[in-house]
Amino acid sequence: MEQRALAQDDIPSELLEIRGSIDNLDTSLIHLLAERFKLTKRVGRLKAMQGMNVSDPSREARQVERLRKLAADADLDPDFAEKFIRFVIEEVIRHHETFQNGSDRS
């Protein structure tokens, strides 16, 4: 059976309501990530000034385990949560490397 796209007027109101909630959550996620990266950039600057390593594998491991547990408690797939936080950590390390190299003064 071929499925067709619904015209905006044909979309059930409950579906529109749920999508609106999803959109609001997506907006919140973006703002939360922006705040998180503002903080991790401060960490990167401090590490660069102190001559510290850009990564801290023991902290990263603790964070992964902590977030896996939070995910399980929240009925979210812990493997997905780990993939997500590892992606974030990789981006943080990339930012920290720019501070170590002196190429980001913002």
mmCIF file with all atom_site columns, C-alpha atoms in Angstrom:
data_model
loop_
_atom_site.group_PDB
_atom_site.id
_atom_site.type_symbol
_atom_site.label_atom_id
_atom_site.label_alt_id
_atom_site.label_comp_id
_atom_site.label_asym_id
_atom_site.label_entity_id
_atom_site.label_seq_id
_atom_site.pdbx_PDB_ins_code
_atom_site.Cartn_x
_atom_site.Cartn_y
_atom_site.Cartn_z
_atom_site.occupancy
_atom_site.B_iso_or_equiv
_atom_site.pdbx_formal_charge
_atom_site.auth_seq_id
_atom_site.auth_comp_id
_atom_site.auth_asym_id
_atom_site.auth_atom_id
_atom_site.pdbx_PDB_model_num
ATOM 1   C CA . MET A 1 1   ? 0.000  0.000  0.000  1.00 0.00 ? 1   MET A CA 1
ATOM 2   C CA . GLU A 1 2   ? 1.462  3.326  -1.079 1.00 0.00 ? 2   GLU A CA 1
ATOM 3   C CA . GLN A 1 3   ? 1.555  6.055  1.546  1.00 0.00 ? 3   GLN A CA 1
ATOM 4   C CA . ARG A 1 4   ? 0.939  9.648  0.683  1.00 0.00 ? 4   ARG A CA 1
ATOM 5   C CA . ALA A 1 5   ? 2.019  12.834 2.357  1.00 0.00 ? 5   ALA A CA 1
ATOM 6   C CA . LEU A 1 6   ? -0.791 14.604 4.144  1.00 0.00 ? 6   LEU A CA 1
ATOM 7   C CA . ALA A 1 7   ? -1.682 18.186 3.399  1.00 0.00 ? 7   ALA A CA 1
ATOM 8   C CA . GLN A 1 8   ? -1.180 20.454 6.422  1.00 0.00 ? 8   GLN A CA 1
ATOM 9   C CA . ASP A 1 9   ? -4.955 20.697 6.920  1.00 0.00 ? 9   ASP A CA 1
ATOM 10  C CA . ASP A 1 10  ? -5.264 16.886 6.956  1.00 0.00 ? 10  ASP A CA 1
ATOM 11  C CA . ILE A 1 11  ? -2.721 16.292 9.728  1.00 0.00 ? 11  ILE A CA 1
ATOM 12  C CA . PRO A 1 12  ? -4.413 15.207 12.961 1.00 0.00 ? 12  PRO A CA 1
ATOM 13  C CA . SER A 1 13  ? -4.293 17.838 15.704 1.00 0.00 ? 13  SER A CA 1
ATOM 14  C CA . GLU A 1 14  ? -2.695 15.379 18.142 1.00 0.00 ? 14  GLU A CA 1
ATOM 15  C CA . LEU A 1 15  ? 0.170  14.809 15.696 1.00 0.00 ? 15  LEU A CA 1
ATOM 16  C CA . LEU A 1 16  ? 0.648  18.569 15.284 1.00 0.00 ? 16  LEU A CA 1
ATOM 17  C CA . GLU A 1 17  ? 0.676  18.971 19.069 1.00 0.00 ? 17  GLU A CA 1
ATOM 18  C CA . ILE A 1 18  ? 3.277  16.225 19.512 1.00 0.00 ? 18  ILE A CA 1
ATOM 19  C CA . ARG A 1 19  ? 5.434  17.696 16.743 1.00 0.00 ? 19  ARG A CA 1
ATOM 20  C CA . GLY A 1 20  ? 5.203  21.103 18.399 1.00 0.00 ? 20  GLY A CA 1
ATOM 21  C CA . SER A 1 21  ? 6.489  19.577 21.628 1.00 0.00 ? 21  SER A CA 1
ATOM 22  C CA . ILE A 1 22  ? 9.323  17.880 19.740 1.00 0.00 ? 22  ILE A CA 1
ATOM 23  C CA . ASP A 1 23  ? 10.246 21.199 18.118 1.00 0.00 ? 23  ASP A CA 1
ATOM 24  C CA . ASN A 1 24  ? 10.315 22.868 21.544 1.00 0.00 ? 24  ASN A CA 1
ATOM 25  C CA . LEU A 1 25  ? 12.568 20.134 22.907 1.00 0.00 ? 25  LEU A CA 1
ATOM 26  C CA . ASP A 1 26  ? 14.894 20.440 19.889 1.00 0.00 ? 26  ASP A CA 1
ATOM 27  C CA . THR A 1 27  ? 15.154 24.176 20.580 1.00 0.00 ? 27  THR A CA 1
ATOM 28  C CA . SER A 1 28  ? 15.978 23.484 24.218 1.00 0.00 ? 28  SER A CA 1
ATOM 29  C CA . LEU A 1 29  ? 18.619 20.910 23.246 1.00 0.00 ? 29  LEU A CA 1
ATOM 30  C CA . ILE A 1 30  ? 20.353 23.419 20.976 1.00 0.00 ? 30  ILE A CA 1
ATOM 31  C CA . HIS A 1 31  ? 20.392 26.067 23.701 1.00 0.00 ? 31  HIS A CA 1
ATOM 32  C CA . LEU A 1 32  ? 21.660 23.561 26.274 1.00 0.00 ? 32  LEU A CA 1
ATOM 33  C CA . LEU A 1 33  ? 24.431 22.410 23.943 1.00 0.00 ? 33  LEU A CA 1
ATOM 34  C CA . ALA A 1 34  ? 25.422 26.024 23.296 1.00 0.00 ? 34  ALA A CA 1
ATOM 35  C CA . GLU A 1 35  ? 25.680 26.643 27.053 1.00 0.00 ? 35  GLU A CA 1
ATOM 36  C CA . ARG A 1 36  ? 27.652 23.445 27.531 1.00 0.00 ? 36  ARG A CA 1
ATOM 37  C CA . PHE A 1 37  ? 30.142 24.429 24.847 1.00 0.00 ? 37  PHE A CA 1
ATOM 38  C CA . LYS A 1 38  ? 30.554 27.915 26.345 1.00 0.00 ? 38  LYS A CA 1
ATOM 39  C CA . LEU A 1 39  ? 31.634 26.208 29.562 1.00 0.00 ? 39  LEU A CA 1
ATOM 40  C CA . THR A 1 40  ? 33.902 23.669 27.883 1.00 0.00 ? 40  THR A CA 1
ATOM 41  C CA . LYS A 1 41  ? 35.585 26.473 25.935 1.00 0.00 ? 41  LYS A CA 1
ATOM 42  C CA . ARG A 1 42  ? 36.367 28.128 29.272 1.00 0.00 ? 42  ARG A CA 1
ATOM 43  C CA . VAL A 1 43  ? 37.842 24.800 30.394 1.00 0.00 ? 43  VAL A CA 1
ATOM 44  C CA . GLY A 1 44  ? 39.906 24.658 27.196 1.00 0.00 ? 44  GLY A CA 1
ATOM 45  C CA . ARG A 1 45  ? 41.302 28.146 27.782 1.00 0.00 ? 45  ARG A CA 1
ATOM 46  C CA . LEU A 1 46  ? 42.197 27.283 31.373 1.00 0.00 ? 46  LEU A CA 1
ATOM 47  C CA . LYS A 1 47  ? 43.871 24.042 30.316 1.00 0.00 ? 47  LYS A CA 1
ATOM 48  C CA . ALA A 1 48  ? 45.866 25.898 27.666 1.00 0.00 ? 48  ALA A CA 1
ATOM 49  C CA . MET A 1 49  ? 47.003 28.545 30.180 1.00 0.00 ? 49  MET A CA 1
ATOM 50  C CA . GLN A 1 50  ? 48.025 25.825 32.652 1.00 0.00 ? 50  GLN A CA 1
ATOM 51  C CA . GLY A 1 51  ? 49.737 23.650 30.038 1.00 0.00 ? 51  GLY A CA 1
ATOM 52  C CA . MET A 1 52  ? 47.350 20.776 30.743 1.00 0.00 ? 52  MET A CA 1
ATOM 53  C CA . ASN A 1 53  ? 46.440 17.970 28.325 1.00 0.00 ? 53  ASN A CA 1
ATOM 54  C CA . VAL A 1 54  ? 43.481 18.634 26.057 1.00 0.00 ? 54  VAL A CA 1
ATOM 55  C CA . SER A 1 55  ? 41.794 15.405 27.129 1.00 0.00 ? 55  SER A CA 1
ATOM 56  C CA . ASP A 1 56  ? 41.259 13.727 30.466 1.00 0.00 ? 56  ASP A CA 1
ATOM 57  C CA . PRO A 1 57  ? 40.530 10.058 29.699 1.00 0.00 ? 57  PRO A CA 1
ATOM 58  C CA . SER A 1 58  ? 39.615 9.160  33.290 1.00 0.00 ? 58  SER A CA 1
ATOM 59  C CA . ARG A 1 59  ? 37.047 12.002 33.504 1.00 0.00 ? 59  ARG A CA 1
ATOM 60  C CA . GLU A 1 60  ? 35.702 11.084 30.085 1.00 0.00 ? 60  GLU A CA 1
ATOM 61  C CA . ALA A 1 61  ? 35.257 7.450  31.176 1.00 0.00 ? 61  ALA A CA 1
ATOM 62  C CA . ARG A 1 62  ? 33.468 8.566  34.353 1.00 0.00 ? 62  ARG A CA 1
ATOM 63  C CA . GLN A 1 63  ? 31.188 10.828 32.324 1.00 0.00 ? 63  GLN A CA 1
ATOM 64  C CA . VAL A 1 64  ? 30.329 8.048  29.873 1.00 0.00 ? 64  VAL A CA 1
ATOM 65  C CA . GLU A 1 65  ? 29.456 5.655  32.703 1.00 0.00 ? 65  GLU A CA 1
ATOM 66  C CA . ARG A 1 66  ? 27.454 8.323  34.566 1.00 0.00 ? 66  ARG A CA 1
ATOM 67  C CA . LEU A 1 67  ? 25.469 9.212  31.461 1.00 0.00 ? 67  LEU A CA 1
ATOM 68  C CA . ARG A 1 68  ? 24.891 5.559  30.557 1.00 0.00 ? 68  ARG A CA 1
ATOM 69  C CA . LYS A 1 69  ? 23.319 5.080  33.996 1.00 0.00 ? 69  LYS A CA 1
ATOM 70  C CA . LEU A 1 70  ? 21.234 8.248  33.662 1.00 0.00 ? 70  LEU A CA 1
ATOM 71  C CA . ALA A 1 71  ? 20.066 7.075  30.255 1.00 0.00 ? 71  ALA A CA 1
ATOM 72  C CA . ALA A 1 72  ? 19.074 3.650  31.571 1.00 0.00 ? 72  ALA A CA 1
ATOM 73  C CA . ASP A 1 73  ? 17.210 5.279  34.474 1.00 0.00 ? 73  ASP A CA 1
ATOM 74  C CA . ALA A 1 74  ? 15.411 7.561  31.997 1.00 0.00 ? 74  ALA A CA 1
ATOM 75  C CA . ASP A 1 75  ? 14.467 4.654  29.708 1.00 0.00 ? 75  ASP A CA 1
ATOM 76  C CA . LEU A 1 76  ? 16.841 5.877  26.977 1.00 0.00 ? 76  LEU A CA 1
ATOM 77  C CA . ASP A 1 77  ? 19.139 3.456  25.185 1.00 0.00 ? 77  ASP A CA 1
ATOM 78  C CA . PRO A 1 78  ? 22.504 3.680  27.041 1.00 0.00 ? 78  PRO A CA 1
ATOM 79  C CA . ASP A 1 79  ? 24.374 2.828  23.818 1.00 0.00 ? 79  ASP A CA 1
ATOM 80  C CA . PHE A 1 80  ? 22.775 5.817  22.107 1.00 0.00 ? 80  PHE A CA 1
ATOM 81  C CA . ALA A 1 81  ? 23.620 8.046  25.081 1.00 0.00 ? 81  ALA A CA 1
ATOM 82  C CA . GLU A 1 82  ? 27.230 6.869  24.951 1.00 0.00 ? 82  GLU A CA 1
ATOM 83  C CA . LYS A 1 83  ? 27.503 7.551  21.212 1.00 0.00 ? 83  LYS A CA 1
ATOM 84  C CA . PHE A 1 84  ? 26.068 11.009 21.758 1.00 0.00 ? 84  PHE A CA 1
ATOM 85  C CA . ILE A 1 85  ? 28.373 11.957 24.639 1.00 0.00 ? 85  ILE A CA 1
ATOM 86  C CA . ARG A 1 86  ? 31.419 10.559 22.855 1.00 0.00 ? 86  ARG A CA 1
ATOM 87  C CA . PHE A 1 87  ? 30.543 12.754 19.861 1.00 0.00 ? 87  PHE A CA 1
ATOM 88  C CA . VAL A 1 88  ? 30.290 15.759 22.185 1.00 0.00 ? 88  VAL A CA 1
ATOM 89  C CA . ILE A 1 89  ? 33.581 14.877 23.904 1.00 0.00 ? 89  ILE A CA 1
ATOM 90  C CA . GLU A 1 90  ? 35.340 14.631 20.529 1.00 0.00 ? 90  GLU A CA 1
ATOM 91  C CA . GLU A 1 91  ? 34.109 18.114 19.643 1.00 0.00 ? 91  GLU A CA 1
ATOM 92  C CA . VAL A 1 92  ? 35.220 19.470 23.031 1.00 0.00 ? 92  VAL A CA 1
ATOM 93  C CA . ILE A 1 93  ? 38.692 18.002 22.526 1.00 0.00 ? 93  ILE A CA 1
ATOM 94  C CA . ARG A 1 94  ? 38.839 19.577 19.068 1.00 0.00 ? 94  ARG A CA 1
ATOM 95  C CA . HIS A 1 95  ? 38.035 22.963 20.626 1.00 0.00 ? 95  HIS A CA 1
ATOM 96  C CA . HIS A 1 96  ? 40.654 22.425 23.329 1.00 0.00 ? 96  HIS A CA 1
ATOM 97  C CA . GLU A 1 97  ? 43.252 21.630 20.683 1.00 0.00 ? 97  GLU A CA 1
ATOM 98  C CA . THR A 1 98  ? 42.591 24.995 19.012 1.00 0.00 ? 98  THR A CA 1
ATOM 99  C CA . PHE A 1 99  ? 43.307 26.719 22.335 1.00 0.00 ? 99  PHE A CA 1
ATOM 100 C CA . GLN A 1 100 ? 46.491 24.696 22.816 1.00 0.00 ? 100 GLN A CA 1
ATOM 101 C CA . ASN A 1 101 ? 47.602 25.720 19.318 1.00 0.00 ? 101 ASN A CA 1
ATOM 102 C CA . GLY A 1 102 ? 46.784 29.347 20.065 1.00 0.00 ? 102 GLY A CA 1
ATOM 103 C CA . SER A 1 103 ? 44.451 29.576 17.077 1.00 0.00 ? 103 SER A CA 1
ATOM 104 C CA . ASP A 1 104 ? 41.290 30.525 19.024 1.00 0.00 ? 104 ASP A CA 1
ATOM 105 C CA . ARG A 1 105 ? 41.326 33.652 21.127 1.00 0.00 ? 105 ARG A CA 1
ATOM 106 C CA . SER A 1 106 ? 37.550 34.171 21.331 1.00 0.00 ? 106 SER A CA 1
#
